[in-house]
PDB file of C-alpha atoms in Angstrom:
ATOM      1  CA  UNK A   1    -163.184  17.956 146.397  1.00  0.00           C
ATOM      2  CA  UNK A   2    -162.886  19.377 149.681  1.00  0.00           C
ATOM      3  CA  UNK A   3    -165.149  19.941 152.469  1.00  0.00           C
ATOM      4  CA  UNK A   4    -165.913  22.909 154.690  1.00  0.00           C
ATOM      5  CA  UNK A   5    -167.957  23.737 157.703  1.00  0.00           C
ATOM      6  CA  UNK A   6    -169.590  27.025 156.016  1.00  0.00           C
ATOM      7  CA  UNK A   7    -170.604  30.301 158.181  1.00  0.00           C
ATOM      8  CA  UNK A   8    -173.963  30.663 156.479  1.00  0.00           C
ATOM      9  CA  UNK A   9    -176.380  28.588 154.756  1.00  0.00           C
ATOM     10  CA  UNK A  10    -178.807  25.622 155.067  1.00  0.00           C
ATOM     11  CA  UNK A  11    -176.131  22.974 155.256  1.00  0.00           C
ATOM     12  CA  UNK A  12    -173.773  21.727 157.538  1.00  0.00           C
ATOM     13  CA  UNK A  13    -170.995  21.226 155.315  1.00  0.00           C
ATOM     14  CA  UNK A  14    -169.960  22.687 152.221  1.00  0.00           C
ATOM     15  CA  UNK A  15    -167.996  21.042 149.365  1.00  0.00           C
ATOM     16  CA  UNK A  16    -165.320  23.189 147.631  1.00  0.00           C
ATOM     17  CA  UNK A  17    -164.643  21.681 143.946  1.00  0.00           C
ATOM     18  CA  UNK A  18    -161.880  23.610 141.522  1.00  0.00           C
ATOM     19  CA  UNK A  19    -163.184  24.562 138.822  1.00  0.00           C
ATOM     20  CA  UNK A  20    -161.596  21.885 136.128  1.00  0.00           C
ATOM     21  CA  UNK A  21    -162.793  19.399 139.063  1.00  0.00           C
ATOM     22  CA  UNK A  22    -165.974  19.459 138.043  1.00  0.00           C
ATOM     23  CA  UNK A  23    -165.773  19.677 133.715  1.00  0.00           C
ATOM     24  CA  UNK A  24    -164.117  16.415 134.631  1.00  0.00           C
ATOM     25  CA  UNK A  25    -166.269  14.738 136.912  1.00  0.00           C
ATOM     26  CA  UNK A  26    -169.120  15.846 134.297  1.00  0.00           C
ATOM     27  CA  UNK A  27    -167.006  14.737 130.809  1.00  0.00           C
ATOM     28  CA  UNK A  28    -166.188  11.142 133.154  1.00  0.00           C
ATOM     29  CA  UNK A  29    -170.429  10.930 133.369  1.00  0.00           C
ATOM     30  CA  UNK A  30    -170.818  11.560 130.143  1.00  0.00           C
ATOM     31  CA  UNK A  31    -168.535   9.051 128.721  1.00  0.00           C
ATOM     32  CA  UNK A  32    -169.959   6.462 131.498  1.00  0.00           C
ATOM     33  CA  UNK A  33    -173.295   7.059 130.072  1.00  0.00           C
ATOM     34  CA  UNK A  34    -172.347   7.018 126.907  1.00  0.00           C
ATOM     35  CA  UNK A  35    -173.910  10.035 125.936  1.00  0.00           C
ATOM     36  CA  UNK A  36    -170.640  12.106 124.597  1.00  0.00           C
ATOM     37  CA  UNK A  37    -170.502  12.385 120.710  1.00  0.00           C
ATOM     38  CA  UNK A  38    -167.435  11.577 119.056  1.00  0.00           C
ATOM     39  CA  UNK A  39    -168.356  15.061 116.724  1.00  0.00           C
ATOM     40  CA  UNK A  40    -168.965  18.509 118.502  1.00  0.00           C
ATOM     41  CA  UNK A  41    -172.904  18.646 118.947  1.00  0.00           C
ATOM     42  CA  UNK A  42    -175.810  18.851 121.477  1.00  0.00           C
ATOM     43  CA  UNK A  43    -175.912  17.137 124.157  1.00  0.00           C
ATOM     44  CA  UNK A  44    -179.160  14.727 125.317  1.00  0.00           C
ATOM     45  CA  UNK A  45    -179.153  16.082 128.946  1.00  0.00           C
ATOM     46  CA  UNK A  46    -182.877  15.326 129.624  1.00  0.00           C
ATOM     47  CA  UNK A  47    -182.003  11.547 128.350  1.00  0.00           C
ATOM     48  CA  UNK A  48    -178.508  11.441 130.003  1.00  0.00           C
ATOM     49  CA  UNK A  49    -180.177  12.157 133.299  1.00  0.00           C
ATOM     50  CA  UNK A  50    -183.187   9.784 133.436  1.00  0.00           C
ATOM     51  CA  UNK A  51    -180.154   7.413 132.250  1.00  0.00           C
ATOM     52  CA  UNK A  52    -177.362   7.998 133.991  1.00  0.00           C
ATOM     53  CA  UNK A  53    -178.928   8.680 137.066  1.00  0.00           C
ATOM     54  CA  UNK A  54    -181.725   5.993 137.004  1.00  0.00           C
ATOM     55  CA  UNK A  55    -184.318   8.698 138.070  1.00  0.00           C
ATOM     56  CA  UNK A  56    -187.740  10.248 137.080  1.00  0.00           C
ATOM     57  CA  UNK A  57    -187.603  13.180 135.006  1.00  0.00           C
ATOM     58  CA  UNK A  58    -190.956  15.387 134.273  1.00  0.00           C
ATOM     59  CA  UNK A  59    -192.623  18.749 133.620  1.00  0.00           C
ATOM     60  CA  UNK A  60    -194.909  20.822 136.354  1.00  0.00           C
ATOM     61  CA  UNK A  61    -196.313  24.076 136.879  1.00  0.00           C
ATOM     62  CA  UNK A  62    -193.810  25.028 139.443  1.00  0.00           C
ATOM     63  CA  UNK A  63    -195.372  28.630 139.900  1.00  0.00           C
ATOM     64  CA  UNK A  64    -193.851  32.080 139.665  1.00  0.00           C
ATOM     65  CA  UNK A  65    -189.773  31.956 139.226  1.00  0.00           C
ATOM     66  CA  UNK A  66    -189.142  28.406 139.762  1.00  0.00           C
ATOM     67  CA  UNK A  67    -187.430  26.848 136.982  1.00  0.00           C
ATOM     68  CA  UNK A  68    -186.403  23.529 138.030  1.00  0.00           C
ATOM     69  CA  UNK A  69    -185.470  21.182 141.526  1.00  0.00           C
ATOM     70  CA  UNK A  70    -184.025  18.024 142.290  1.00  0.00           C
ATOM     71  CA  UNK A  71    -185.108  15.475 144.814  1.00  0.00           C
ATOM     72  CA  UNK A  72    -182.721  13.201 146.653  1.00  0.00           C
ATOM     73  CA  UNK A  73    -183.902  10.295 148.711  1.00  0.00           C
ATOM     74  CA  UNK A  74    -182.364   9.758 152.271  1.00  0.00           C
ATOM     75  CA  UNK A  75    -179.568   7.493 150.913  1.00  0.00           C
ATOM     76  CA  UNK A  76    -178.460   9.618 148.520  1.00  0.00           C
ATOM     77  CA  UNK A  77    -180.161   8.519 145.305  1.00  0.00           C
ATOM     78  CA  UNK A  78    -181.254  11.112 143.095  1.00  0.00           C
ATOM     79  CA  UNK A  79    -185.255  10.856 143.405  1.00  0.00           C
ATOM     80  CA  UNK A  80    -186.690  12.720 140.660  1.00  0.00           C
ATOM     81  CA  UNK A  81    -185.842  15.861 138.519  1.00  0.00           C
ATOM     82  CA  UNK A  82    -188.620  18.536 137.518  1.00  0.00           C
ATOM     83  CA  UNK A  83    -188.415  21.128 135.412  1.00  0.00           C
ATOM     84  CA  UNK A  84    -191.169  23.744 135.206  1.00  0.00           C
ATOM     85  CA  UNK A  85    -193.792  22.937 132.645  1.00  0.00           C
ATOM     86  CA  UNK A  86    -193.259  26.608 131.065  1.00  0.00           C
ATOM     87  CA  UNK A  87    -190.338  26.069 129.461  1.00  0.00           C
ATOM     88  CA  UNK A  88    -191.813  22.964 127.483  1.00  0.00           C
ATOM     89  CA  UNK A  89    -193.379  25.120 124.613  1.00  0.00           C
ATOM     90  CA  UNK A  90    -190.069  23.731 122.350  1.00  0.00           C
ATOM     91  CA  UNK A  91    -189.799  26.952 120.987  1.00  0.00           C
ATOM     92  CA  UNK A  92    -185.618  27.733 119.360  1.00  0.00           C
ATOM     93  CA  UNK A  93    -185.016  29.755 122.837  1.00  0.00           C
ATOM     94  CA  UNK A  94    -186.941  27.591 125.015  1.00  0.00           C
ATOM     95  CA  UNK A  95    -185.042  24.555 123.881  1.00  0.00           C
ATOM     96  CA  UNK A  96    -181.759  26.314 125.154  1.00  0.00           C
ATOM     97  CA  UNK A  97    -182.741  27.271 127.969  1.00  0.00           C
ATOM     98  CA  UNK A  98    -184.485  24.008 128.871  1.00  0.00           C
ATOM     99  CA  UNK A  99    -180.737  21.993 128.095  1.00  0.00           C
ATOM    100  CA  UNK A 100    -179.195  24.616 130.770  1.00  0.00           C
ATOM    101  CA  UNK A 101    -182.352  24.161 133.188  1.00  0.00           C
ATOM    102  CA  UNK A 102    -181.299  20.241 132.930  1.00  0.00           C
ATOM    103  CA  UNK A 103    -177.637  20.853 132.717  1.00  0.00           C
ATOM    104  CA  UNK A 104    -177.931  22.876 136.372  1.00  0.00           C
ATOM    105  CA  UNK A 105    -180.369  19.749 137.905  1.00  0.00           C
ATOM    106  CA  UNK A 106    -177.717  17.308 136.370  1.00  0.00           C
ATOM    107  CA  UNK A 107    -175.225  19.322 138.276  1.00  0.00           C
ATOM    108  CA  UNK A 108    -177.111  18.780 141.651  1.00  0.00           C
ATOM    109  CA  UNK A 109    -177.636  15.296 140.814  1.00  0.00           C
ATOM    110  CA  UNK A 110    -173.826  14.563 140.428  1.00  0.00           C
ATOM    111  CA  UNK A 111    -172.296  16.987 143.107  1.00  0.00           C
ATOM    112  CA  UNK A 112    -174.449  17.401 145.810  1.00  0.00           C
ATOM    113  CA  UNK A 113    -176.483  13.990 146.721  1.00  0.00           C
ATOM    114  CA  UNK A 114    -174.084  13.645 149.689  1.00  0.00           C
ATOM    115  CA  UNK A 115    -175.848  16.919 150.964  1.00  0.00           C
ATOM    116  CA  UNK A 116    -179.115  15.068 151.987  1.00  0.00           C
ATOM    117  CA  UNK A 117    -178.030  11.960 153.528  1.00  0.00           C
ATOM    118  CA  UNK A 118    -179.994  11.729 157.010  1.00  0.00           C
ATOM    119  CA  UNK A 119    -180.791  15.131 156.256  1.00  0.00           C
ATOM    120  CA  UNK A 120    -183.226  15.922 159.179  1.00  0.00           C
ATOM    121  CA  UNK A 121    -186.821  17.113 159.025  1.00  0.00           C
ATOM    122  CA  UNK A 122    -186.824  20.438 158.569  1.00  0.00           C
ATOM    123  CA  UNK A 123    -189.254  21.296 155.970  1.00  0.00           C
ATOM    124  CA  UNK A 124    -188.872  25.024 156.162  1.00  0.00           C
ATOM    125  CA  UNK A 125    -187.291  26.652 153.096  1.00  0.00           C
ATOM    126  CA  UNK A 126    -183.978  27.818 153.926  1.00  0.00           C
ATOM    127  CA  UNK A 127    -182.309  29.738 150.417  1.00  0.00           C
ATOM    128  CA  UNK A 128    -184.239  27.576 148.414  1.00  0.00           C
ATOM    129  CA  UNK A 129    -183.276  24.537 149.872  1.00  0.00           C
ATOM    130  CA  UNK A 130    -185.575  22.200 151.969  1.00  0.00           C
ATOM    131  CA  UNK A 131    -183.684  19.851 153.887  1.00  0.00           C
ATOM    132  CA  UNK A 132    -185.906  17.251 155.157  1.00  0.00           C
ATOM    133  CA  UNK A 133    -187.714  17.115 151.502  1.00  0.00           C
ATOM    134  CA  UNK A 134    -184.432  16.430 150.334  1.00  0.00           C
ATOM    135  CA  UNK A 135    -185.017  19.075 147.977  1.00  0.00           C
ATOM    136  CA  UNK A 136    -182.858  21.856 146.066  1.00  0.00           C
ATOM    137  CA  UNK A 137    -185.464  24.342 144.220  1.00  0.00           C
ATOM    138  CA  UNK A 138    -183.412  26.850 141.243  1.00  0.00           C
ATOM    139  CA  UNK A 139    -184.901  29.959 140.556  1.00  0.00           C
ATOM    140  CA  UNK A 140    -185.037  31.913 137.320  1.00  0.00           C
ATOM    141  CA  UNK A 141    -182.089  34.264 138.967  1.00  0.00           C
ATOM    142  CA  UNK A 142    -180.018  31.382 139.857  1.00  0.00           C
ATOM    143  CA  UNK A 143    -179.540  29.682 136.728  1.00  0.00           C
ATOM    144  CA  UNK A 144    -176.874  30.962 134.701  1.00  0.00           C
ATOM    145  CA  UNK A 145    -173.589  29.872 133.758  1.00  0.00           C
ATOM    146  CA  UNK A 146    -171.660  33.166 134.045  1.00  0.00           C
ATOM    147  CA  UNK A 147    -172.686  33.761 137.619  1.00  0.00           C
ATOM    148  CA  UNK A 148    -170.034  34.101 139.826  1.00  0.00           C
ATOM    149  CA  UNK A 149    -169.849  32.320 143.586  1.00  0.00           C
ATOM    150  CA  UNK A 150    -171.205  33.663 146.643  1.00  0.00           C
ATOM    151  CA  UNK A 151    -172.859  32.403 149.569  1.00  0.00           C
ATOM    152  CA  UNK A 152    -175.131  29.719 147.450  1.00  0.00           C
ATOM    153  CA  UNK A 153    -171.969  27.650 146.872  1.00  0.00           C
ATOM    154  CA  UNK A 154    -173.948  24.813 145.645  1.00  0.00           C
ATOM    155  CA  UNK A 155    -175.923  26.659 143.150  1.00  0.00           C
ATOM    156  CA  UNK A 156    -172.672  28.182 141.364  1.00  0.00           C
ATOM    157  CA  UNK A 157    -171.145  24.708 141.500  1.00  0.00           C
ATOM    158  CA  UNK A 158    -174.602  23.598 139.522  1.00  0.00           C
ATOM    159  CA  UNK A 159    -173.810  26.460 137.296  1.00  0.00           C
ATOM    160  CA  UNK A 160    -170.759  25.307 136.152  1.00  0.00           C
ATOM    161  CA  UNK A 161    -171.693  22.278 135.865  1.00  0.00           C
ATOM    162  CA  UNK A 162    -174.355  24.250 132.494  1.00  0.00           C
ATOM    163  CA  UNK A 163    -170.704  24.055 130.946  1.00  0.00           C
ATOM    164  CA  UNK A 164    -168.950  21.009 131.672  1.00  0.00           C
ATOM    165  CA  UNK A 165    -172.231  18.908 130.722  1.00  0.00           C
ATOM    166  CA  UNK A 166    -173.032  20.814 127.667  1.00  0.00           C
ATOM    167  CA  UNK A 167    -170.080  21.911 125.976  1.00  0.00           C
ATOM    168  CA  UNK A 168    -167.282  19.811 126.864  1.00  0.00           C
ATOM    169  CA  UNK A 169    -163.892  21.565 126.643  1.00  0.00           C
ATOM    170  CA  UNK A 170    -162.637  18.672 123.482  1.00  0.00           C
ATOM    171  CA  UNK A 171    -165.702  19.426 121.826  1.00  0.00           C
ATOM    172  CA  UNK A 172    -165.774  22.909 121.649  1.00  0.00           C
ATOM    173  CA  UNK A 173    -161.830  22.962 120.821  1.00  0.00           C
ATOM    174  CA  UNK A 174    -162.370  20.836 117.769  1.00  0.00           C
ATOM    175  CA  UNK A 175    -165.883  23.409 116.879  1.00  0.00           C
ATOM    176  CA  UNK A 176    -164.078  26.613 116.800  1.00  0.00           C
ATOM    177  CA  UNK A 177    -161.178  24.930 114.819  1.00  0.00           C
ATOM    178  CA  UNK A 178    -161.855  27.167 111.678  1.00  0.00           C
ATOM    179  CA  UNK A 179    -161.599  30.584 114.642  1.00  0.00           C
ATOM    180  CA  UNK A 180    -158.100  29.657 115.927  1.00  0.00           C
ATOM    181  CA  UNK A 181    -155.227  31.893 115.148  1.00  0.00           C
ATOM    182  CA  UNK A 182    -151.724  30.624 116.755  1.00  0.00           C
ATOM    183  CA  UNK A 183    -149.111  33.417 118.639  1.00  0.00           C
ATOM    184  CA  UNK A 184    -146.157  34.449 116.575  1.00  0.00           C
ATOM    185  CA  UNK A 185    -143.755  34.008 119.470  1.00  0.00           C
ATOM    186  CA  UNK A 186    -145.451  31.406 121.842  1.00  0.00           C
ATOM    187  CA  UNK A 187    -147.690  29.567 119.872  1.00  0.00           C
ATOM    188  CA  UNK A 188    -150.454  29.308 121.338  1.00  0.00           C
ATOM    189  CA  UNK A 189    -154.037  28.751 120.581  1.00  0.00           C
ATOM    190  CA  UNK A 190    -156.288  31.592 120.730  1.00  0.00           C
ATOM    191  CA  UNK A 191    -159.910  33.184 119.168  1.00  0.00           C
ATOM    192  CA  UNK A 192    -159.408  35.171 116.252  1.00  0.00           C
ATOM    193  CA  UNK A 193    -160.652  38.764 117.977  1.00  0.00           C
ATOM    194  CA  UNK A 194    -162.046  39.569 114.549  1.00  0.00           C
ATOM    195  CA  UNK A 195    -164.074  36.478 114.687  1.00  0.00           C
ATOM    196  CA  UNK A 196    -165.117  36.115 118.363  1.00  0.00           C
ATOM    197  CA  UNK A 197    -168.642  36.788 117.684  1.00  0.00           C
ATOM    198  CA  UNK A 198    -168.680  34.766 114.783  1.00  0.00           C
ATOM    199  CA  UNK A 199    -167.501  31.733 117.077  1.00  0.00           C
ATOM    200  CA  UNK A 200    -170.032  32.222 119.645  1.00  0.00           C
ATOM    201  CA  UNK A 201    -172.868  32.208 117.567  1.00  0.00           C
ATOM    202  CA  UNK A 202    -171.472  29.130 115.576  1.00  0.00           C
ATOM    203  CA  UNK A 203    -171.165  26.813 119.364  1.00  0.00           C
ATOM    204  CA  UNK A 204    -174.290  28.500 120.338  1.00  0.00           C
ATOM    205  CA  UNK A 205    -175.654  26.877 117.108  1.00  0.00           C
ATOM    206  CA  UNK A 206    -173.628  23.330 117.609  1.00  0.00           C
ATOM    207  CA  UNK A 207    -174.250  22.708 120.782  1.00  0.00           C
ATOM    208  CA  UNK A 208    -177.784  24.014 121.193  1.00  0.00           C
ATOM    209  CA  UNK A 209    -177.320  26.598 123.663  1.00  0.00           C
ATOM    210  CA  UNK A 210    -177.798  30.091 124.234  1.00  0.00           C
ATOM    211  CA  UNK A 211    -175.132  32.921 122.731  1.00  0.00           C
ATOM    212  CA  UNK A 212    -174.615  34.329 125.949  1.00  0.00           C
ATOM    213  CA  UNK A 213    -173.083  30.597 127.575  1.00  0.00           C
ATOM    214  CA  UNK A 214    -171.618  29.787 124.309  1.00  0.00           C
ATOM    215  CA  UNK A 215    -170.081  33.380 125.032  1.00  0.00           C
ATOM    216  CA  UNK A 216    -168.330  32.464 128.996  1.00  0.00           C
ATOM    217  CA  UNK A 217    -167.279  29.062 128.070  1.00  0.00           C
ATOM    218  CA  UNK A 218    -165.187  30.613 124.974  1.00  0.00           C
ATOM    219  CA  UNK A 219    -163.721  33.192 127.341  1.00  0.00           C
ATOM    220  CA  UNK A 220    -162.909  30.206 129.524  1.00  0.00           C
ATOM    221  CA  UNK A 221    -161.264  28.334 127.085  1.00  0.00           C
ATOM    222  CA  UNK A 222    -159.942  31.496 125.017  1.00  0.00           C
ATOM    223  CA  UNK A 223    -159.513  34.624 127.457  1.00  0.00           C
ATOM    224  CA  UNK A 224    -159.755  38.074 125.110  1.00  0.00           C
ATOM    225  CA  UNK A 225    -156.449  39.370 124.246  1.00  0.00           C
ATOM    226  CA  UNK A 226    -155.091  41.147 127.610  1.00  0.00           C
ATOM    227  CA  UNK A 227    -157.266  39.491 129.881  1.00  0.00           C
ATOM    228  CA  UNK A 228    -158.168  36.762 131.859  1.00  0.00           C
ATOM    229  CA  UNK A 229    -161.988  35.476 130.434  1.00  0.00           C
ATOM    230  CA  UNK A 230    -164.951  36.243 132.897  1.00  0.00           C
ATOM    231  CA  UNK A 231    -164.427  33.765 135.894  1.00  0.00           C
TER     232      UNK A 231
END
């Protein structure tokens, strides 16, 4: 990790983490928790954080758009994570999306802490942020694991974090085993074309997410033939 003093924003300073940076720092919690299977499978985020980070974790009406936020207290302890009270129907789809919900908090909780430390009193909302509430609120339009950067930093950072919580790269490797051709000349390891679909749906289904993440973390790992996967 690097830091940055940022042109825009609510904060200070910025952190800058490559992206393999942070699948590691989330497959090192993981293991220190304890809560990474030895067999490809889901993932108990909502456990794993009230664990791992020694915090409370509940469900609230958090009104129109507001899927989730993460309280920090003023020495950097994760306070609390809430996750709107909507998406606790346990319904197939809700399910999924609940595990990224917690997957993007848990991605707050492990990268951004640091953020809040003596953060002021400023209780006005600045891009969803409210830094003397020690508070990061997500919004329906934030969470997604496919988003690309931009000016919220820290809420792409949490996105990728949906990934490296959730479908760890070992994992997934050993799930699409049976999808894996190898290149004539180099190789290599690489998704069947015929078959993509087919392996989306089937890590979708192992790991308890939706298709469409299951979808960007396979173009991660296995770009489409001629290209370079979505990020």
């Amino acid at each position: 990790m690097r830091t940055y003093r940022p042109s825009v924003g609510p904060f200070l300073t910025a952190y800058h983490f490559e992206r393999d940076e942070i699948d590691q720092l989330c497959l090192d919690a993981l293991k220190k928790g304890k809560f990474l299977p030895e067999e490809p499978g889901p993932i108990r985020i909502e456990a794993f954080i009230e664990s791992f980070f020694e915090c409370t974790v509940d469900y609230r009406d958090l009104g129109l758009g507001i899927l989730g936020f993460t309280a920090f207290s003023s020495s950097g302890k994760v306070a609390e994570v809430v996750v709107s009270s909507a998406l606790d129907d346990r319904t197939e789809g809700n399910n999924r999306r609940l595990n990224s919900t917690f997957a993007h908090e848990a991605g707050h909780c492990l990268l951004h802490a640091g953020l809040f430390i003596d953060a002021g009193q400023d209780l006005i909302v600045r891009e969803d942020v409210v830094l003397g509430a020690r508070k990061i609120l997500c919004r329906d339009r934030q969470i997604g694991y496919g988003q690309r950067a931009g000016t919220r930093w820290w809420e792409y950072q949490a996105n990728r974090a949906i990934g490296g919580y959730l479908m760890p790269r070992a994992l997934v490797e050993k799930a699409v085993t049976n999808y894996v051709v190898y290149g004539a000349i180099t190789g290599l390891p690489r998704l069947d074309e015929l078959r993509r679909r087919d392996a989306e749906l089937h890590v979708a289904e192992t790991f308890k997410v939706n298709p469409v993440v299951a979808k960007y973390r396979l173009e991660e790992f296995y770009p489409r033939s001629g290209g370079q996967g979505t990020f």
